[in-house]
Amino acid sequence: MTDASDADADERADGEGPLRAPPEERSVSELLRFGVVNLDKPAGPSSHQVSAWVRDAVDETLAALDPEGPPTGGVAHSGTLDPKVTGCLPTLTGDATRMAQVFLEGTKEYVAVLELHGSPPADFRDVVAEFESEIYQKPPRKSAVSRRLRTRTVHDLDVLAVDDRKALLRVRCESGTYVRKLCHDIGLAAGVGAHMGHLRRTATDPFDDRDLRTLQDLVDALAWAEDGDDALLREVVRPAEDALTHLPAVRIAPSAARNVATGAPVYAPGVIDIDDAARPDRTGDGDPPLIACFTPDGTAVCLGRVVGDPDADSGVVVDLERVLL
């Protein structure tokens, strides 16, 4: 009898199956078509422009290394940063763009300069602490979303330093929080008015600023790869699965993964293992969390939500939201 993993490997080699090679075994072309770069956005260009530069650079290398294969088909970033804002902008390439919604599930962290319009009051730190909670915000007029009042959660709000009329803030918040509006509201509460000065994003779950890569790093890595040295590229461009590490995981059989590739949900017999955090809330409060399904070798299969009992003998366990194969 042929081992299932051997059969899957043969199927991939023959080009007949939908399963990718394990993340650590992918070629440069495969990596570029399903990868993520923890990009350090510079000040000046828009997030859209930066993404376009990444797409063009990657497609140029793909055309050189694999001229018979397709281009990336596009890239997607982790959430718009204004042109003057710098920092963590994880960027997905190729088929990985299908998972862009994962960046809405985590938290984001910023370091901001608060420019006060007068001397800070004696209780300034207490005033700032009041905003470490669920807050109401209406998106600014120049935003790309509907200007409806909504709530966002500020998980942590620290005053790192105060110098005359400037304060350095660290903000850890729910995705979709407008830090510029937060700074304005803090100024109103302090009674002196304020606006946001410089802003840098230091983290977007599951990435942070400890291993950021610049556009120049990417361009250099691609050039080296075209010359046959892919070591730097594999440091700069990571398997797209690295963008899913903050989500609860469900491990499914390769046979179930092939069914998912055709649009079928994940059924109970196909579930091998499931994180406790992926299981539905048995109290019935709230929607089930977004989860990621993987094969035993770590290949991402789909995003979805657990809607059934993974320990049952039959029935749907995971409803699909995005197929990643």
CSV table of C-alpha atoms in Angstrom, one decimal:
chain,number,residue,atom,x,y,z
A,1,MET,CA,0.0,0.0,0.0
A,2,THR,CA,1.3,3.5,-0.9
A,3,ASP,CA,1.7,5.9,2.0
A,4,ALA,CA,-0.7,8.9,1.7
A,5,SER,CA,2.1,11.4,1.9
A,6,ASP,CA,4.1,9.7,-0.9
A,7,ALA,CA,1.0,9.7,-3.0
A,8,ASP,CA,0.5,13.4,-2.4
A,9,ALA,CA,4.1,14.1,-3.3
A,10,ASP,CA,3.7,12.1,-6.6
A,11,GLU,CA,0.5,14.0,-7.3
A,12,ARG,CA,2.2,17.4,-6.9
A,13,ALA,CA,5.2,16.3,-9.0
A,14,ASP,CA,2.9,15.2,-11.8
A,15,GLY,CA,1.2,18.6,-11.7
A,16,GLU,CA,-2.2,17.0,-11.3
A,17,GLY,CA,-3.0,17.8,-7.7
A,18,PRO,CA,-4.0,21.1,-6.1
A,19,LEU,CA,-1.8,20.8,-3.1
A,20,ARG,CA,1.3,22.9,-2.7
A,21,ALA,CA,4.7,21.7,-1.6
A,22,PRO,CA,5.4,22.2,2.1
A,23,PRO,CA,6.5,25.7,2.9
A,24,GLU,CA,10.1,24.8,3.4
A,25,GLU,CA,10.3,22.9,0.1
A,26,ARG,CA,9.0,25.5,-2.3
A,27,SER,CA,10.9,26.8,-5.2
A,28,VAL,CA,11.6,30.5,-5.6
A,29,SER,CA,8.8,30.9,-8.1
A,30,GLU,CA,6.4,29.1,-5.8
A,31,LEU,CA,7.4,31.3,-2.9
A,32,LEU,CA,6.9,34.5,-4.9
A,33,ARG,CA,3.4,33.3,-6.0
A,34,PHE,CA,2.4,32.5,-2.4
A,35,GLY,CA,4.4,34.7,-0.1
A,36,VAL,CA,4.5,37.6,2.4
A,37,VAL,CA,7.0,40.4,2.9
A,38,ASN,CA,7.0,42.2,6.3
A,39,LEU,CA,7.6,45.5,4.6
A,40,ASP,CA,8.8,48.7,6.2
A,41,LYS,CA,6.8,51.3,4.4
A,42,PRO,CA,8.8,54.5,3.8
A,43,ALA,CA,7.4,58.0,4.1
A,44,GLY,CA,6.2,59.6,0.9
A,45,PRO,CA,4.5,57.0,-1.3
A,46,SER,CA,1.0,55.7,-0.7
A,47,SER,CA,0.4,52.1,0.4
A,48,HIS,CA,-1.1,51.5,-3.0
A,49,GLN,CA,2.1,52.8,-4.8
A,50,VAL,CA,4.3,50.6,-2.6
A,51,SER,CA,2.2,47.6,-3.4
A,52,ALA,CA,2.5,48.3,-7.1
A,53,TRP,CA,6.3,48.5,-6.8
A,54,VAL,CA,6.4,45.2,-5.0
A,55,ARG,CA,4.1,43.6,-7.7
A,56,ASP,CA,6.2,44.9,-10.6
A,57,ALA,CA,9.5,43.8,-9.0
A,58,VAL,CA,8.3,40.3,-8.3
A,59,ASP,CA,6.7,39.9,-11.7
A,60,GLU,CA,10.0,40.9,-13.4
A,61,THR,CA,11.8,38.2,-11.5
A,62,LEU,CA,9.1,35.6,-12.2
A,63,ALA,CA,9.4,36.5,-15.9
A,64,ALA,CA,13.2,35.8,-15.7
A,65,LEU,CA,13.0,32.6,-13.6
A,66,ASP,CA,9.8,31.0,-14.8
A,67,PRO,CA,8.8,32.6,-18.1
A,68,GLU,CA,6.3,29.9,-18.8
A,69,GLY,CA,4.4,30.5,-15.6
A,70,PRO,CA,1.9,33.2,-14.7
A,71,PRO,CA,2.7,36.5,-13.0
A,72,THR,CA,1.7,37.1,-9.4
A,73,GLY,CA,-1.7,38.4,-10.4
A,74,GLY,CA,-1.3,41.2,-7.8
A,75,VAL,CA,-0.3,41.9,-4.2
A,76,ALA,CA,-2.3,43.0,-1.2
A,77,HIS,CA,-1.2,44.9,1.9
A,78,SER,CA,-2.3,44.7,5.5
A,79,GLY,CA,-4.2,48.0,5.7
A,80,THR,CA,-3.7,51.5,4.3
A,81,LEU,CA,-1.1,53.8,5.8
A,82,ASP,CA,-1.2,57.5,4.8
A,83,PRO,CA,1.7,58.6,2.6
A,84,LYS,CA,3.6,60.3,5.5
A,85,VAL,CA,3.1,57.3,7.8
A,86,THR,CA,5.9,54.7,8.0
A,87,GLY,CA,6.3,51.2,9.3
A,88,CYS,CA,4.9,47.7,9.3
A,89,LEU,CA,3.0,46.9,6.1
A,90,PRO,CA,2.9,43.2,5.6
A,91,THR,CA,2.4,42.6,1.8
A,92,LEU,CA,0.9,39.4,0.3
A,93,THR,CA,1.9,38.2,-3.1
A,94,GLY,CA,0.1,36.1,-5.7
A,95,ASP,CA,-2.5,33.6,-4.4
A,96,ALA,CA,-1.8,34.8,-0.9
A,97,THR,CA,-3.8,37.9,-1.6
A,98,ARG,CA,-6.9,35.7,-0.9
A,99,MET,CA,-6.0,35.8,2.8
A,100,ALA,CA,-5.8,39.6,3.1
A,101,GLN,CA,-8.8,39.5,5.6
A,102,VAL,CA,-6.6,37.9,8.2
A,103,PHE,CA,-5.1,41.3,9.1
A,104,LEU,CA,-8.6,42.4,10.2
A,105,GLU,CA,-8.6,39.7,12.9
A,106,GLY,CA,-5.6,40.8,14.8
A,107,THR,CA,-4.4,44.0,16.6
A,108,LYS,CA,-2.2,46.8,15.4
A,109,GLU,CA,0.3,48.8,17.3
A,110,TYR,CA,1.5,52.4,16.6
A,111,VAL,CA,3.9,54.9,18.0
A,112,ALA,CA,2.6,58.4,17.6
A,113,VAL,CA,3.7,61.9,18.4
A,114,LEU,CA,0.9,63.9,19.9
A,115,GLU,CA,1.2,67.6,19.2
A,116,LEU,CA,-0.6,69.5,22.0
A,117,HIS,CA,-1.9,73.0,21.3
A,118,GLY,CA,-1.1,74.1,24.8
A,119,SER,CA,0.7,72.9,27.9
A,120,PRO,CA,-0.5,69.5,29.1
A,121,PRO,CA,-2.7,69.6,32.2
A,122,ALA,CA,-1.4,68.1,35.5
A,123,ASP,CA,-3.6,65.1,35.0
A,124,PHE,CA,-2.6,64.5,31.4
A,125,ARG,CA,-1.7,60.8,31.9
A,126,ASP,CA,-5.0,60.2,33.6
A,127,VAL,CA,-6.8,61.8,30.7
A,128,VAL,CA,-5.0,59.6,28.2
A,129,ALA,CA,-5.7,56.5,30.3
A,130,GLU,CA,-9.5,57.1,29.9
A,131,PHE,CA,-9.1,56.2,26.2
A,132,GLU,CA,-7.8,52.7,26.9
A,133,SER,CA,-11.2,51.2,26.4
A,134,GLU,CA,-13.9,50.8,23.8
A,135,ILE,CA,-14.3,54.1,22.1
A,136,TYR,CA,-16.6,55.7,19.5
A,137,GLN,CA,-15.1,56.9,16.3
A,138,LYS,CA,-16.4,58.4,13.0
A,139,PRO,CA,-13.9,57.9,10.1
A,140,PRO,CA,-12.5,61.2,8.8
A,141,ARG,CA,-13.8,62.8,5.6
A,142,LYS,CA,-10.9,61.6,3.5
A,143,SER,CA,-11.2,58.0,4.5
A,144,ALA,CA,-12.3,55.3,2.1
A,145,VAL,CA,-15.1,53.9,4.2
A,146,SER,CA,-18.5,55.1,5.1
A,147,ARG,CA,-18.5,57.8,7.8
A,148,ARG,CA,-20.8,56.1,10.3
A,149,LEU,CA,-20.2,56.2,14.0
A,150,ARG,CA,-18.7,52.9,15.2
A,151,THR,CA,-16.8,51.4,18.1
A,152,ARG,CA,-13.2,50.4,18.2
A,153,THR,CA,-11.2,49.0,21.2
A,154,VAL,CA,-8.0,50.5,22.3
A,155,HIS,CA,-6.3,47.6,24.2
A,156,ASP,CA,-3.2,49.5,25.5
A,157,LEU,CA,-2.4,53.2,25.5
A,158,ASP,CA,0.9,54.2,27.0
A,159,VAL,CA,2.4,57.7,27.4
A,160,LEU,CA,6.1,56.9,26.7
A,161,ALA,CA,7.4,60.5,27.2
A,162,VAL,CA,6.2,64.1,27.5
A,163,ASP,CA,8.4,67.0,26.4
A,164,ASP,CA,6.8,70.5,26.6
A,165,ARG,CA,3.8,70.3,24.2
A,166,LYS,CA,4.7,67.0,22.7
A,167,ALA,CA,3.8,63.5,24.0
A,168,LEU,CA,5.0,60.2,22.6
A,169,LEU,CA,2.2,57.6,22.7
A,170,ARG,CA,2.2,53.8,22.1
A,171,VAL,CA,-1.2,52.6,20.9
A,172,ARG,CA,-2.2,48.9,20.7
A,173,CYS,CA,-5.7,48.8,19.2
A,174,GLU,CA,-8.3,47.0,17.1
A,175,SER,CA,-7.8,47.0,13.4
A,176,GLY,CA,-9.6,50.0,11.8
A,177,THR,CA,-8.9,52.4,14.6
A,178,TYR,CA,-8.0,55.9,13.4
A,179,VAL,CA,-5.1,57.1,15.5
A,180,ARG,CA,-5.3,60.6,14.0
A,181,LYS,CA,-8.9,60.9,15.3
A,182,LEU,CA,-7.8,59.4,18.7
A,183,CYS,CA,-5.1,62.1,19.0
A,184,HIS,CA,-7.7,64.8,18.2
A,185,ASP,CA,-10.1,63.5,20.8
A,186,ILE,CA,-7.3,63.2,23.5
A,187,GLY,CA,-6.6,66.9,22.9
A,188,LEU,CA,-10.2,67.8,23.4
A,189,ALA,CA,-10.4,65.8,26.6
A,190,ALA,CA,-7.2,67.5,27.8
A,191,GLY,CA,-8.7,70.9,27.3
A,192,VAL,CA,-5.9,72.2,25.1
A,193,GLY,CA,-6.5,70.6,21.7
A,194,ALA,CA,-4.1,68.4,19.8
A,195,HIS,CA,-3.2,66.8,16.5
A,196,MET,CA,-1.2,63.8,15.4
A,197,GLY,CA,2.4,64.5,14.4
A,198,HIS,CA,4.5,61.6,13.1
A,199,LEU,CA,3.0,58.1,13.1
A,200,ARG,CA,4.7,54.8,12.7
A,201,ARG,CA,3.0,51.4,12.8
A,202,THR,CA,5.2,49.0,14.8
A,203,ALA,CA,3.0,45.8,14.6
A,204,THR,CA,0.3,44.2,12.6
A,205,ASP,CA,-0.5,40.8,14.0
A,206,PRO,CA,1.3,38.5,13.6
A,207,PHE,CA,4.1,40.7,12.4
A,208,ASP,CA,6.1,43.4,14.2
A,209,ASP,CA,9.0,45.7,13.6
A,210,ARG,CA,11.7,43.3,14.8
A,211,ASP,CA,12.2,41.9,11.3
A,212,LEU,CA,11.0,44.5,8.9
A,213,ARG,CA,12.4,44.5,5.3
A,214,THR,CA,12.8,47.6,3.1
A,215,LEU,CA,11.9,47.9,-0.6
A,216,GLN,CA,15.6,47.9,-1.2
A,217,ASP,CA,16.0,44.6,0.6
A,218,LEU,CA,13.4,43.1,-1.6
A,219,VAL,CA,14.9,44.4,-4.9
A,220,ASP,CA,18.3,43.2,-3.9
A,221,ALA,CA,17.0,39.8,-2.9
A,222,LEU,CA,15.2,39.4,-6.2
A,223,ALA,CA,18.3,40.4,-8.1
A,224,TRP,CA,20.4,37.9,-6.3
A,225,ALA,CA,17.8,35.2,-6.9
A,226,GLU,CA,17.9,35.9,-10.6
A,227,ASP,CA,21.7,35.3,-10.4
A,228,GLY,CA,21.1,31.9,-8.7
A,229,ASP,CA,21.5,32.9,-5.1
A,230,ASP,CA,18.1,32.7,-3.3
A,231,ALA,CA,19.4,32.8,0.3
A,232,LEU,CA,18.5,36.5,0.9
A,233,LEU,CA,15.2,36.1,-0.9
A,234,ARG,CA,14.1,33.4,1.4
A,235,GLU,CA,14.8,35.7,4.4
A,236,VAL,CA,12.9,38.6,2.8
A,237,VAL,CA,9.9,36.8,1.3
A,238,ARG,CA,8.4,34.3,3.7
A,239,PRO,CA,5.8,31.5,3.0
A,240,ALA,CA,2.4,33.0,3.1
A,241,GLU,CA,1.5,30.6,6.0
A,242,ASP,CA,3.6,33.0,8.2
A,243,ALA,CA,0.7,35.4,8.0
A,244,LEU,CA,-1.7,32.9,9.6
A,245,THR,CA,0.2,32.1,12.8
A,246,HIS,CA,-2.1,34.3,15.0
A,247,LEU,CA,-5.2,32.4,13.9
A,248,PRO,CA,-6.5,29.2,15.5
A,249,ALA,CA,-5.6,26.2,13.4
A,250,VAL,CA,-7.4,23.1,12.1
A,251,ARG,CA,-5.3,20.3,10.6
A,252,ILE,CA,-7.0,18.3,7.9
A,253,ALA,CA,-6.2,15.2,5.8
A,254,PRO,CA,-4.7,15.8,2.3
A,255,SER,CA,-7.8,14.1,0.9
A,256,ALA,CA,-10.0,16.6,2.6
A,257,ALA,CA,-7.7,19.4,1.4
A,258,ARG,CA,-8.2,18.3,-2.2
A,259,ASN,CA,-12.0,18.4,-1.7
A,260,VAL,CA,-11.7,21.9,-0.3
A,261,ALA,CA,-9.9,22.9,-3.5
A,262,THR,CA,-13.0,22.1,-5.4
A,263,GLY,CA,-15.2,24.2,-3.0
A,264,ALA,CA,-16.3,21.5,-0.6
A,265,PRO,CA,-16.5,22.3,3.2
A,266,VAL,CA,-14.4,20.4,5.7
A,267,TYR,CA,-16.3,17.3,7.0
A,268,ALA,CA,-15.7,15.6,10.3
A,269,PRO,CA,-13.8,12.6,8.9
A,270,GLY,CA,-11.2,14.9,7.4
A,271,VAL,CA,-10.3,16.6,10.6
A,272,ILE,CA,-7.0,15.4,12.2
A,273,ASP,CA,-6.6,17.9,15.0
A,274,ILE,CA,-8.0,21.3,16.1
A,275,ASP,CA,-6.8,24.0,18.4
A,276,ASP,CA,-9.0,24.6,21.4
A,277,ALA,CA,-9.4,28.3,20.3
A,278,ALA,CA,-10.9,27.2,17.0
A,279,ARG,CA,-13.8,25.5,18.6
A,280,PRO,CA,-17.1,27.4,18.7
A,281,ASP,CA,-18.1,29.2,21.9
A,282,ARG,CA,-20.3,26.7,23.6
A,283,THR,CA,-22.2,29.5,25.4
A,284,GLY,CA,-23.5,30.6,22.0
A,285,ASP,CA,-22.2,34.2,22.5
A,286,GLY,CA,-20.6,35.8,19.4
A,287,ASP,CA,-19.6,34.4,16.0
A,288,PRO,CA,-17.1,31.6,15.7
A,289,PRO,CA,-13.5,32.9,15.2
A,290,LEU,CA,-11.8,32.9,11.8
A,291,ILE,CA,-9.6,29.8,11.5
A,292,ALA,CA,-7.0,28.5,9.1
A,293,CYS,CA,-6.9,24.9,7.9
A,294,PHE,CA,-3.6,23.2,7.1
A,295,THR,CA,-2.4,19.9,5.9
A,296,PRO,CA,-0.1,17.9,8.2
A,297,ASP,CA,3.0,19.3,6.4
A,298,GLY,CA,2.0,22.9,7.2
A,299,THR,CA,0.5,23.9,3.8
A,300,ALA,CA,-2.4,26.4,4.1
A,301,VAL,CA,-5.6,25.1,2.6
A,302,CYS,CA,-8.4,27.6,3.5
A,303,LEU,CA,-9.9,30.1,5.9
A,304,GLY,CA,-13.2,29.4,7.5
A,305,ARG,CA,-15.2,29.1,10.7
A,306,VAL,CA,-15.9,26.0,12.7
A,307,VAL,CA,-19.6,25.4,12.7
A,308,GLY,CA,-19.8,21.7,13.7
A,309,ASP,CA,-18.4,19.1,16.1
A,310,PRO,CA,-14.9,18.0,14.9
A,311,ASP,CA,-15.2,14.9,17.1
A,312,ALA,CA,-18.3,13.7,15.3
A,313,ASP,CA,-18.4,10.9,12.8
A,314,SER,CA,-20.1,13.0,10.1
A,315,GLY,CA,-21.3,16.5,9.2
A,316,VAL,CA,-19.7,19.8,8.2
A,317,VAL,CA,-17.1,21.1,10.6
A,318,VAL,CA,-15.6,24.1,8.8
A,319,ASP,CA,-17.6,26.5,6.5
A,320,LEU,CA,-15.2,28.0,4.0
A,321,GLU,CA,-14.6,31.7,3.6
A,322,ARG,CA,-11.5,31.6,1.3
A,323,VAL,CA,-9.8,28.7,-0.5
A,324,LEU,CA,-6.1,29.2,-0.6
A,325,LEU,CA,-5.0,26.4,-2.9
